[in-house]
Amino acid sequence: MNTKNFSSLPLTSEMVQNLNALGYKEMTAIQVESLPYILEGKDVVAEAKTGSGKTAAFGIGVLSALDVKKFRVQSLILTPTRELADQVARELRQIAKFAHNIKILTLCGGAAFGPQLGSLRHGAHIVVGTPGRILKHLSKDTLSLENLQTLVLDEADRMLDMGFIEEIEKVLEYAPKQRQTLLFSATYPAEILQLSASIQQDAVSIKTKSQEVANKVVQRFYEVQNDEKIQTLVNILSTFKPQNAIVFSNTKIEADEIAAKLQKSNIDALAIHGDLEQYDRNDVLVQFTNGSARVLVATDVAARGLDIKELSMVVNYDLPHSEETYTHRIGRTARAGAEGLAFTLYSPWEAEKVDVYQDGERLFEEADTLKTTNGFTMKPAFITLVIEGGKKDKLRAGDLLGALTGDAGLAGSSIGKIDIYERQSYVAIETKYVDEAQKKLANGKIKGKKFTVWIL
Ligand code: ADP
Ligand code: MG
């Protein structure tokens, strides 16, 4: 039997069928190595690079162990950010489709407390959330972990970086001693080992990173003066012409500045960082993932854990503060076996710090080998329409597609990704049709109802 097949695991046939329907034909390396232990109920501490399928590794474990008839919180998944919690919940809901009525709830800071109380009263099998907000619910007794079987810490390294250790420890005081604890991380600093030792029992330790990262990302370094950085960035983009790119900056202010300067150079860029309101962050992420913006300028926290498929390039506009951060950042490109490009700019006085990156494979080049192309632009193929209606209006992707191709008369090929959220939906429309699409949608009806529609 192929040991990469999900059917080689003790999973129900419904689970395996649904995984196949999701396009998960074979297990990823981390899934092959961790799932047998996870399904046995063992504690596992796993390190694997971003994009390696960690969510499904713990998700399949958590969902197989679930007793659907018992309507109590049986699993709790802690994540560092709201975006990541949403993303984990979305993936879990996909994997949970093998059975009916599995309730997965997200509880994150930054969202209103009241509605969360309502959702909790309705009950849930699995809760995904950020440590602070989970703790708040536990201390107010609005969330009970009495029936908890599995606790997952996703992106544990990041949660430690963000100073969540106290919250995590307090959350653990509410959890039963008899439980399975799974710890997932993209890097493995000493703190993770300590955390594992203090909250896990006989944990099986799994690492897959070294086999995966090897030579799939071409890594180039350039020494440049600060005032030449923007031009170097533009030259990198015009020389390598990536489909899309994330540019990492170490500060929020700089992220905004870089995006503004790129825009002046006719490169369509958006900035994302922790100072943006949640809905603004969402707008930016949607635009980047659906191809309405080709360059995202981000700080680490804002971009962490996001699963952006088919990312062509990562640029470290500043030298990352640590090699771990570097690994995280470049792990976003070269996903699913595709080759990726990673660039790092550093200042002459950082030359010594860069020494640790010299490993024979990474390329250190002169910035003047990059081409300056006159008239180079990076314009997106799509523009995003926002529809002031979403899941709560029972809107589905098919309804929007129907309204656009039917009444509005657009060709299916001019419509890109559709994202439906609770109160809003986003549709990527080929640039030249966007005005027409906006007018027709705003003047017509979707599912028999009128909605406000605007261009983002
Ligand atoms: P990580 O948490 O390790 O950064 P994710 O769990 O977000 O990575 O997974 C990255 C992507 O790979 C997701 O889009 C997920 O749906 C997909 N994926 C996960 N497992 C498989 C699999 N066995 N086969 C194909 N795609 C998978
Ligand atoms: Mg993950």
Tab-separated table of C-alpha atoms in Angstrom, residues 5-6 35 61 103 132-133 159 165 169 292 335 370 385 399 417 422 441:
chain	number	residue	atom	x	y	z
A	5	ASN	CA	-2.436	7.524	0.726
A	6	PHE	CA	-4.898	8.709	3.325
A	35	LEU	CA	-0.912	11.626	11.524
A	61	GLY	CA	-6.838	14.237	13.890
A	103	LYS	CA	-20.046	22.981	14.569
A	132	GLY	CA	-6.504	36.467	24.842
A	133	ARG	CA	-10.127	36.180	23.797
A	159	MET	CA	2.391	32.965	19.681
A	165	ILE	CA	2.835	32.674	26.796
A	169	GLU	CA	-0.519	29.012	30.413
A	292	SER	CA	-6.412	42.748	-7.809
A	335	ARG	CA	4.700	26.309	-2.421
A	370	LEU	CA	19.684	44.128	-11.960
A	385	LEU	CA	-16.151	44.532	-6.628
A	399	ASP	CA	-25.612	33.461	-7.071
A	417	LYS	CA	-12.099	34.607	-7.475
A	422	GLU	CA	-20.660	37.203	6.676
A	441	LEU	CA	-25.047	44.501	-10.458
